[in-house]
mmCIF file of C-alpha atoms in Angstrom:
data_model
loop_
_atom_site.group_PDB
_atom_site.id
_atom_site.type_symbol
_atom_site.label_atom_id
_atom_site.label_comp_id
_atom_site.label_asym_id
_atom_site.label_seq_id
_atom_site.Cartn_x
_atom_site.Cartn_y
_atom_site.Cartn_z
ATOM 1 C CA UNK A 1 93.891 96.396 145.482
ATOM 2 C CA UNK A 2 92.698 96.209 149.431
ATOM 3 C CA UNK A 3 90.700 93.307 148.193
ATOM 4 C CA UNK A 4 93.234 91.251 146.529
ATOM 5 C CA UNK A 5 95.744 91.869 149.485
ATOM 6 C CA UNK A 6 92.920 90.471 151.961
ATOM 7 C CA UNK A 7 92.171 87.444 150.176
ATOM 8 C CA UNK A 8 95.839 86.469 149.410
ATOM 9 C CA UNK A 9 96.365 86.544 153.343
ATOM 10 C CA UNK A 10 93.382 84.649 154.137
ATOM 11 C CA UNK A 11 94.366 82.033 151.717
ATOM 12 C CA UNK A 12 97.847 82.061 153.174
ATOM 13 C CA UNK A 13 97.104 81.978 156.390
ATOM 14 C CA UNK A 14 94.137 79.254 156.404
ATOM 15 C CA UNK A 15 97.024 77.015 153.761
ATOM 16 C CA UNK A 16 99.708 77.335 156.375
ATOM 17 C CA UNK A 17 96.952 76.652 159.423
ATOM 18 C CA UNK A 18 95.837 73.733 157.829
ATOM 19 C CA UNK A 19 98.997 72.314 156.945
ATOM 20 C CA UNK A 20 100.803 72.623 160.170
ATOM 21 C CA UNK A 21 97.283 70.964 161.960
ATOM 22 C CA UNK A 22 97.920 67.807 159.943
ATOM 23 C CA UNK A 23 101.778 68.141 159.610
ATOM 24 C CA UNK A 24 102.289 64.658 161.769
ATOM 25 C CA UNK A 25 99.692 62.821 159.518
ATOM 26 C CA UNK A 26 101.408 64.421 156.228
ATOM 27 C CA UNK A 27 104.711 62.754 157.542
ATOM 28 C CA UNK A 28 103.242 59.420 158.411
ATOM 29 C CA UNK A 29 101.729 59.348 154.852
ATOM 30 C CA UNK A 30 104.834 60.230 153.189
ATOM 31 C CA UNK A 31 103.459 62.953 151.449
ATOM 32 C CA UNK A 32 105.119 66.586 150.838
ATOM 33 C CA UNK A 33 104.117 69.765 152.474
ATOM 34 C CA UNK A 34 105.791 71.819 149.585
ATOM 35 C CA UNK A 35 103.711 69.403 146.792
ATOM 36 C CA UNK A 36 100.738 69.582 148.632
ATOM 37 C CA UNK A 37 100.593 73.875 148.913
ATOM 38 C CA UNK A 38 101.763 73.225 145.020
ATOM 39 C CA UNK A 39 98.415 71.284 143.981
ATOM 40 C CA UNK A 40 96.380 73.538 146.480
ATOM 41 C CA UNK A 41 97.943 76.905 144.484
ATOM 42 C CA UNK A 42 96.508 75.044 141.148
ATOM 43 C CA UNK A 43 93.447 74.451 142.447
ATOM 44 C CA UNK A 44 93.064 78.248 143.377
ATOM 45 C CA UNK A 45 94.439 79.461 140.413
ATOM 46 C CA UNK A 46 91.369 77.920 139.177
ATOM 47 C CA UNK A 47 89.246 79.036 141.918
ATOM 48 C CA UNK A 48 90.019 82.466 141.402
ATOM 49 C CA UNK A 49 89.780 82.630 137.464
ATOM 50 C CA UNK A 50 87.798 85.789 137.720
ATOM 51 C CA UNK A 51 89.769 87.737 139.905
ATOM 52 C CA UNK A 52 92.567 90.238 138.019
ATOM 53 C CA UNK A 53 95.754 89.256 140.536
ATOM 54 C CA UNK A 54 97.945 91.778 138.111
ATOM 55 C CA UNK A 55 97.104 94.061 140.693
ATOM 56 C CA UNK A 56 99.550 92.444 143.065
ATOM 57 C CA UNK A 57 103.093 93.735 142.214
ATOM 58 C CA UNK A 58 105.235 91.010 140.345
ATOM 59 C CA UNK A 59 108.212 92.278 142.374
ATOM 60 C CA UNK A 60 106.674 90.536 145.171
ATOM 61 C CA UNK A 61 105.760 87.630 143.692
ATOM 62 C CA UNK A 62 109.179 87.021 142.235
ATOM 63 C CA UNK A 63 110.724 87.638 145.298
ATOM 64 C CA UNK A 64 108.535 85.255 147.294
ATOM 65 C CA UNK A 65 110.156 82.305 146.213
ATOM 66 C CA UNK A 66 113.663 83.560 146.421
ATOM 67 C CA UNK A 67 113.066 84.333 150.090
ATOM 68 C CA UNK A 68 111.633 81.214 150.743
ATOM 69 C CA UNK A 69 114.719 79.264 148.796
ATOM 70 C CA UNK A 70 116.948 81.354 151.300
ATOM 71 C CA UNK A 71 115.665 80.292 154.199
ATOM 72 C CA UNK A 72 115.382 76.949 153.077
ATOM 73 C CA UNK A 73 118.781 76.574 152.126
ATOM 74 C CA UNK A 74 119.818 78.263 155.723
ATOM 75 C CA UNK A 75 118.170 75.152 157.109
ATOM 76 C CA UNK A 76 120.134 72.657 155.086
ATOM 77 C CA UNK A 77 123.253 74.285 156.135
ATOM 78 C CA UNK A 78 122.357 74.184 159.826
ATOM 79 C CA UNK A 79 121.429 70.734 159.616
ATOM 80 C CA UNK A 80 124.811 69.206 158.566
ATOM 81 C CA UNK A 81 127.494 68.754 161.297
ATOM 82 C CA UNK A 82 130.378 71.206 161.343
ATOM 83 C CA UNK A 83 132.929 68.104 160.893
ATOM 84 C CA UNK A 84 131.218 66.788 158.123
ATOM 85 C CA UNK A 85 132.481 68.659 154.650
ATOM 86 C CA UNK A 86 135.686 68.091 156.312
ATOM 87 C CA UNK A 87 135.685 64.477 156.895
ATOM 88 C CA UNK A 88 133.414 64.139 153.258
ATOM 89 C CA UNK A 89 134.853 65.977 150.988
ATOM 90 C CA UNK A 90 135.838 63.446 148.753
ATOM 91 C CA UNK A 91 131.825 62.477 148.502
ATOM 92 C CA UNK A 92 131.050 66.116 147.973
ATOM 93 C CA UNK A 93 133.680 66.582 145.727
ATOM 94 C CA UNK A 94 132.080 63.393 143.456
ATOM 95 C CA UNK A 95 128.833 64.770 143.950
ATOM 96 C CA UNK A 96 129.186 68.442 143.132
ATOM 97 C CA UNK A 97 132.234 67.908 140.108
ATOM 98 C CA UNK A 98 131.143 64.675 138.229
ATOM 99 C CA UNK A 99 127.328 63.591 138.927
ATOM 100 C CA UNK A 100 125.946 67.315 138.305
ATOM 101 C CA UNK A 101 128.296 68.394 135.525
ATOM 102 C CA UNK A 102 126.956 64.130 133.927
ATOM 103 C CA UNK A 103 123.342 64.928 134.864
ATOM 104 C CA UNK A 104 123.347 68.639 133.141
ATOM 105 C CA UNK A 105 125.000 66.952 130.214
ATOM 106 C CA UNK A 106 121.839 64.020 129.697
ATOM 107 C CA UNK A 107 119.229 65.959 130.819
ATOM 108 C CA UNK A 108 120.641 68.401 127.942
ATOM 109 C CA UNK A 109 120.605 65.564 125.628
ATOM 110 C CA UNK A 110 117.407 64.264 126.288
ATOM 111 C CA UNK A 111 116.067 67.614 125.855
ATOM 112 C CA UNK A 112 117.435 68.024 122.481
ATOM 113 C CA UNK A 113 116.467 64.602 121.189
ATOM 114 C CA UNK A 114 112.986 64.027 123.048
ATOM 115 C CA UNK A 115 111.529 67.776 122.425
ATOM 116 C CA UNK A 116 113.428 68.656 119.427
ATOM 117 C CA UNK A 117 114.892 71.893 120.933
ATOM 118 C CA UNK A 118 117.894 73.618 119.578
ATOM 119 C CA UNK A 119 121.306 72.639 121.164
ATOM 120 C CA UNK A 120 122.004 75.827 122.799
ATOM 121 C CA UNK A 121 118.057 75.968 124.057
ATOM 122 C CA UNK A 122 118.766 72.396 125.481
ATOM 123 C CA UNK A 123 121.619 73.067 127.233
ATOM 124 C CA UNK A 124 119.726 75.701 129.453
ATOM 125 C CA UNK A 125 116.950 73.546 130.004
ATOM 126 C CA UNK A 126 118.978 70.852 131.061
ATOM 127 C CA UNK A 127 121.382 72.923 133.730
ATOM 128 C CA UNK A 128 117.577 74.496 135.233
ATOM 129 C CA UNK A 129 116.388 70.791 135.481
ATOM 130 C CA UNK A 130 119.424 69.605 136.941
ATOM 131 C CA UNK A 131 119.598 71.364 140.640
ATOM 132 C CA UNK A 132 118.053 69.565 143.328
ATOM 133 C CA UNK A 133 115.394 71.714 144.867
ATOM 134 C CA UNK A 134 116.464 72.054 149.013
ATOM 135 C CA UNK A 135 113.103 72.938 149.991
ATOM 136 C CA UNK A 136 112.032 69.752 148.829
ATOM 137 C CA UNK A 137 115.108 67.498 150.026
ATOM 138 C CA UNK A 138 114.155 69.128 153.494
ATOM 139 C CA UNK A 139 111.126 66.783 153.227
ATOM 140 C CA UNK A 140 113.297 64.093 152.385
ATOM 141 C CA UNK A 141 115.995 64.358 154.939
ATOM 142 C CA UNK A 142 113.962 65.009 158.389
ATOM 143 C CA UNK A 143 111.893 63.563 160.569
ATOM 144 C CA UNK A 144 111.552 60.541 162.318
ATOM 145 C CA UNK A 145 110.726 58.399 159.071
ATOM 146 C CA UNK A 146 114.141 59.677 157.504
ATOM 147 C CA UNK A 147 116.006 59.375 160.814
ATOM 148 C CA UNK A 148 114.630 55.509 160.615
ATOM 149 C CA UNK A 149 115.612 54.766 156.965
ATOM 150 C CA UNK A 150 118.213 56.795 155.585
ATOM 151 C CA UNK A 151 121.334 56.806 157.167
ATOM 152 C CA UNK A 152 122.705 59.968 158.566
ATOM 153 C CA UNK A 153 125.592 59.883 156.503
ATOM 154 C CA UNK A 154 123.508 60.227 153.180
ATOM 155 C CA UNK A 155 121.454 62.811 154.779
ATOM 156 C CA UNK A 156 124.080 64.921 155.001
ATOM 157 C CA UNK A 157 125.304 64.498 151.814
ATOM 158 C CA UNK A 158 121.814 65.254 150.585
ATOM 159 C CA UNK A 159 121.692 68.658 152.161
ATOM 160 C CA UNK A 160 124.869 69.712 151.636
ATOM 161 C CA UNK A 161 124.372 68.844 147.530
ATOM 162 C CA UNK A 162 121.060 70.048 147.567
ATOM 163 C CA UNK A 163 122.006 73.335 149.602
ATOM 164 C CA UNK A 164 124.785 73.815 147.407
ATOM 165 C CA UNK A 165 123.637 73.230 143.936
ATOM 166 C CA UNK A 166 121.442 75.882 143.271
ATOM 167 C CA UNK A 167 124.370 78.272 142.949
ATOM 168 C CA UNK A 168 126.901 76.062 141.551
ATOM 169 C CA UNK A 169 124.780 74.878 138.783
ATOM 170 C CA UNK A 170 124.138 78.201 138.041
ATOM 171 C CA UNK A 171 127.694 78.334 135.629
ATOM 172 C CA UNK A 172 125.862 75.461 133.397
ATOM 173 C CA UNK A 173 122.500 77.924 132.869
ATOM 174 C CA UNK A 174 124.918 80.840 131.992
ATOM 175 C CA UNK A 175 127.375 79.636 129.534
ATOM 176 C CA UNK A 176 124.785 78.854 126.848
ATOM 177 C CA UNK A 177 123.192 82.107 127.974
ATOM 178 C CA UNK A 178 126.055 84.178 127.412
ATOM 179 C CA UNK A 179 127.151 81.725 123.983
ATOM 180 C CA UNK A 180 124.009 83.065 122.218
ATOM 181 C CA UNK A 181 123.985 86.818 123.033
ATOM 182 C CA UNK A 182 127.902 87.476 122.712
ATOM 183 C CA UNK A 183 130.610 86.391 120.570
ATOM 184 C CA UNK A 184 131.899 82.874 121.233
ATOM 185 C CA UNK A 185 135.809 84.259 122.686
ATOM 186 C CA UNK A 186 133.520 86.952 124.641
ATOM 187 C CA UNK A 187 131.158 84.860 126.052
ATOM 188 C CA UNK A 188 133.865 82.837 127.482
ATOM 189 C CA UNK A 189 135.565 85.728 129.057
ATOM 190 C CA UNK A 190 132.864 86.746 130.788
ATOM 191 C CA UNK A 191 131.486 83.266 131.677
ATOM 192 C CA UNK A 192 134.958 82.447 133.574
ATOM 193 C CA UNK A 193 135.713 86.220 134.905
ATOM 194 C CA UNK A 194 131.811 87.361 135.450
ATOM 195 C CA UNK A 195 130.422 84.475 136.383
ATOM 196 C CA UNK A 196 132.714 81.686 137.964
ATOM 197 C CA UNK A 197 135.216 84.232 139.419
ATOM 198 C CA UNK A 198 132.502 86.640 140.645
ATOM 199 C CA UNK A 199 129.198 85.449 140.829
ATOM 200 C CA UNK A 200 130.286 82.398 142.173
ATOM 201 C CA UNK A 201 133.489 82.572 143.472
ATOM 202 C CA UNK A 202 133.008 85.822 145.214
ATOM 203 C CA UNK A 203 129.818 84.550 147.036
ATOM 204 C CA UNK A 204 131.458 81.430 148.663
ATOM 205 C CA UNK A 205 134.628 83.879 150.121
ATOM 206 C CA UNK A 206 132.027 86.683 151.263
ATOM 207 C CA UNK A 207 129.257 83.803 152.603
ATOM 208 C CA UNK A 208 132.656 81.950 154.478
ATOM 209 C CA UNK A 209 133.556 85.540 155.851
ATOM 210 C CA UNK A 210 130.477 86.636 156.773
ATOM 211 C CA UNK A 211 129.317 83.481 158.425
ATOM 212 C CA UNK A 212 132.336 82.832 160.718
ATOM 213 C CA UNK A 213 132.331 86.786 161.286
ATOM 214 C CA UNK A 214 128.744 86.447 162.704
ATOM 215 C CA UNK A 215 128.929 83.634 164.757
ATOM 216 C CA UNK A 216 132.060 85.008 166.829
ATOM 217 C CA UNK A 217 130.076 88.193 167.192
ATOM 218 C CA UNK A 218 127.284 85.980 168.458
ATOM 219 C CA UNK A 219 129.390 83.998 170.838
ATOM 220 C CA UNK A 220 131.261 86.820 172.284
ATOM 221 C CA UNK A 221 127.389 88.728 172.904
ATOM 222 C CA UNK A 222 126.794 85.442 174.841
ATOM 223 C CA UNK A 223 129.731 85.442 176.801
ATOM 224 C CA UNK A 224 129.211 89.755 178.276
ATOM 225 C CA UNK A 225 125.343 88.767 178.541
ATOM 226 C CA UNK A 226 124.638 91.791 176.047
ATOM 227 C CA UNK A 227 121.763 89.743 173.832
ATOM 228 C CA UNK A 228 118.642 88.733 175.105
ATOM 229 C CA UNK A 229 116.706 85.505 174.256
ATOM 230 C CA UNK A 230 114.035 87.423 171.905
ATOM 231 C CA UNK A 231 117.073 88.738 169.622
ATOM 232 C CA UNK A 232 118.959 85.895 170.036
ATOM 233 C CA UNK A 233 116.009 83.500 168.414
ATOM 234 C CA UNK A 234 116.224 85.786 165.380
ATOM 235 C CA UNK A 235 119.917 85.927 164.892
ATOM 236 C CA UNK A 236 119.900 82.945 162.301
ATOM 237 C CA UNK A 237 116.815 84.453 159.962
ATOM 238 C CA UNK A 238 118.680 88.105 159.914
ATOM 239 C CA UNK A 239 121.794 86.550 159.102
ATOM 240 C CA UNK A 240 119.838 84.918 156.187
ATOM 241 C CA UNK A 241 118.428 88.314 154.812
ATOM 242 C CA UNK A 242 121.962 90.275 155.457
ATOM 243 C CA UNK A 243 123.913 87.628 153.513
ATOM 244 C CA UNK A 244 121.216 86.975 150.587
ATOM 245 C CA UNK A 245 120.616 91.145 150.065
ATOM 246 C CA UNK A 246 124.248 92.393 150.883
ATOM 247 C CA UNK A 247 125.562 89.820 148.473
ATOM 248 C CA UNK A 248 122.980 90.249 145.787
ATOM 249 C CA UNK A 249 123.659 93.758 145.963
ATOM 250 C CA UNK A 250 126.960 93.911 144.525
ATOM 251 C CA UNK A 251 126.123 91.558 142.112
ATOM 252 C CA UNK A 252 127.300 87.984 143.269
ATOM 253 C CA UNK A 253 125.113 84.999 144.091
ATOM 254 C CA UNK A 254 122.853 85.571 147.528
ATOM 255 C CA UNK A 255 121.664 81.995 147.562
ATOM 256 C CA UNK A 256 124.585 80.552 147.468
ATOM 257 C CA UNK A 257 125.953 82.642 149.921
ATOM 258 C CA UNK A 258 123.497 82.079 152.400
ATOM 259 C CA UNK A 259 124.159 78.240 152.511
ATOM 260 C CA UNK A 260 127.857 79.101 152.846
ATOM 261 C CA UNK A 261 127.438 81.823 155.527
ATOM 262 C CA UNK A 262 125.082 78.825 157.236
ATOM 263 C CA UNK A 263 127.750 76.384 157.092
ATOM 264 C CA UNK A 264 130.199 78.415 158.862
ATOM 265 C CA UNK A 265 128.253 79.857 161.066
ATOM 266 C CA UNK A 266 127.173 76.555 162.346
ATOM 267 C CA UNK A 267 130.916 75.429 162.905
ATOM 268 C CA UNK A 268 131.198 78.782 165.649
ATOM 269 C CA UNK A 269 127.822 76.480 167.331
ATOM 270 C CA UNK A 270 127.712 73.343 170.030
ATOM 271 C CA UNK A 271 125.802 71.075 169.136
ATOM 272 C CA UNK A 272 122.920 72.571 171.438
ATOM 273 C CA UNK A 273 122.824 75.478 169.717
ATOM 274 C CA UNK A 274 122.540 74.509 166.331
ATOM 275 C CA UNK A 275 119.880 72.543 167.534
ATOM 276 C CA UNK A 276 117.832 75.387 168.817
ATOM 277 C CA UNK A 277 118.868 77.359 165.213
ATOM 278 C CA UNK A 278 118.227 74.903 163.458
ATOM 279 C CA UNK A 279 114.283 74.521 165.159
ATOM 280 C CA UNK A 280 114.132 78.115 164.872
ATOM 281 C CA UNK A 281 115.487 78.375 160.888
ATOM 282 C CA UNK A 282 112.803 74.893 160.763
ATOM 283 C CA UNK A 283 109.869 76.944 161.615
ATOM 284 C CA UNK A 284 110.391 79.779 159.184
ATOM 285 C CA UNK A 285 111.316 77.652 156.462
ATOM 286 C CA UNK A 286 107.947 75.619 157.049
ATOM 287 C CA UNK A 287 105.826 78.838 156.598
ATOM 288 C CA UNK A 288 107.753 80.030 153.556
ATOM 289 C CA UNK A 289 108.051 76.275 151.641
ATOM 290 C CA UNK A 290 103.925 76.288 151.836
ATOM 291 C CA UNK A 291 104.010 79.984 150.823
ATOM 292 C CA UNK A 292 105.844 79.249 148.007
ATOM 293 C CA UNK A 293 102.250 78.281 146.319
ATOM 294 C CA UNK A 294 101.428 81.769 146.245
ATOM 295 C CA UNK A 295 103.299 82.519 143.151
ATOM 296 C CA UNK A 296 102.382 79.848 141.234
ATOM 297 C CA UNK A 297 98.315 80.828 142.010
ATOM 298 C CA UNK A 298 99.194 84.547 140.960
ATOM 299 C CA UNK A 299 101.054 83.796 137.752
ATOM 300 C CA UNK A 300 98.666 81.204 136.484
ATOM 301 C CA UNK A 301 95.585 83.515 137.485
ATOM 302 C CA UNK A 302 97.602 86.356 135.685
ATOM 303 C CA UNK A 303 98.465 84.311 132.450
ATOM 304 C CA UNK A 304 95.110 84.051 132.320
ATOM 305 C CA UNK A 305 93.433 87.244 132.618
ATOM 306 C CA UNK A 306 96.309 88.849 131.060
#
């Protein structure tokens, strides 16, 4: 067990070294960090055939990536301007109501024409295909190369669908869900009361609330000089773990939450301060996107020996 542990840091620590060494030379070659740790967890998985990684838990591997996503989407939601939803909302609106519902619906199709699958099968393959992954729209949307070509206006569209997605799409991968294990007038109960209502509905209201709660609280530390610059650094990524756990807890969706929560907590910020956030929210999210290899090496390597 020691043994396992020990290499799986070395191998995280020498990916993330390497990665932030040569991170100006990945952006001026267009490449992607997250692709890049992908192919170099593939390679390992093959490197490490031999070794049994079923002795890691696979609590910790599933919750890798869901940590990472959190943090990631924290990012996107610090990046967009606190005026913009407001002034965009008819773009978001288009985005988030008729080109995801239209892209679930043909990926769906494709799926059960191209591969053959049954309809109900198809129609969760096509809502999991049809999110756009913020960890990799990060990539996309900063740096100097996307500050040069994209206009600023279409970044932020970007992140907010891309921040957003993951947890409204989430309805789509559901209803088929629920359609095959219940009865048809059940499964639509619980898809509109469960899921919309709750899992949905319930973490954009408690996100909102606990958000704009925390950056008052923030502000008003500030103002009576009772946080320090350590704690204060920190504020953004324990606001990400309170939201995703506390909300996951009683059932509703964390990730979704957290982008909320990020989003109004950014619109208690100046624009100085988001900046700083946003760096600090930058830097964490950097080490967890190449982290995010990690599970793919251990699942391979334990489809294999297992």
């Amino acid at each position: 067990m020691a043994e396992v542990i020990n290499i799986a840091l070395i191998v995280i620590g020498g990916l993330v070294f390497f990665l932030g060494v040569i991170s100006q030379r990945i952006k001026e070659w267009n490449l992607s960090e997250p692709l890049l740790a992908l192919v170099i967890g593939v390679l390992l998985s093959l490197a490490f055939e031999t070794l049994d990684l079923r002795l890691l838990n696979p609590l910790l591997l599933e919750e890798a990536p869901r940590l990472a996503l959190a943090v990631g989407v924290m990012g996107v939601a610090l990046r967009v301007p606190s005026s913009y939803i407001i002034k965009n909302w008819r773009s978001i609106a288009a985005m988030l109501g008729i080109v995801m519902p239209f892209m679930w619906v043909m990926n769906s199709l494709l799926t059960y024409w191209l591969l053959d699958f049954s309809f109900l099968t198809a129609l969760i393959l096509g809502a999991i295909m049809t999110p756009t992954d913020p960890v990799l729209a990060i990539t996309i949307v900063s740096g100097q190369i996307a500050k040069d070509n994209l206009p600023e206006r279409l970044r932020d569209l970007i992140s907010v669908e891309s921040g957003s997605n993951d947890g409204l799409a989430y309805p789509f991968v559901m209803l088929p869900i629920l359609w095959m294990t219940h009865r048809p007038e059940e499964a639509l109960n619980r898809w509109v009361i469960y899921t919309i209502f709750w899992e949905v509905g319930a973490a954009i209201v408690l996100g909102a609330l606990i958000g704009y709660t925390s950056g008052h609280l923030l502000r008003r530390a500030q103002s009576k000089r009772a946080i320090d610059l350590p704690s204060y650094t920190a504020y953004t990524l324990a606001l990400t773990f309170l939201t995703l756990g506390g909300v996951k807890l009683i059932g509703s969706d964390g990730i979704l939450a957290v982008f909320v929560a990020g989003i109004f907590f950014g619109m208690t910020s100046t624009d100085e301060e988001r900046r700083d956030e946003e760096r600090i929210v930058e830097g964490a999210d950097r080490f967890f996107s190449r982290f995010l290899y990690l599970p793919c090496w251990a699942w391979s390597s334990h489809g294999r020996n297992g």
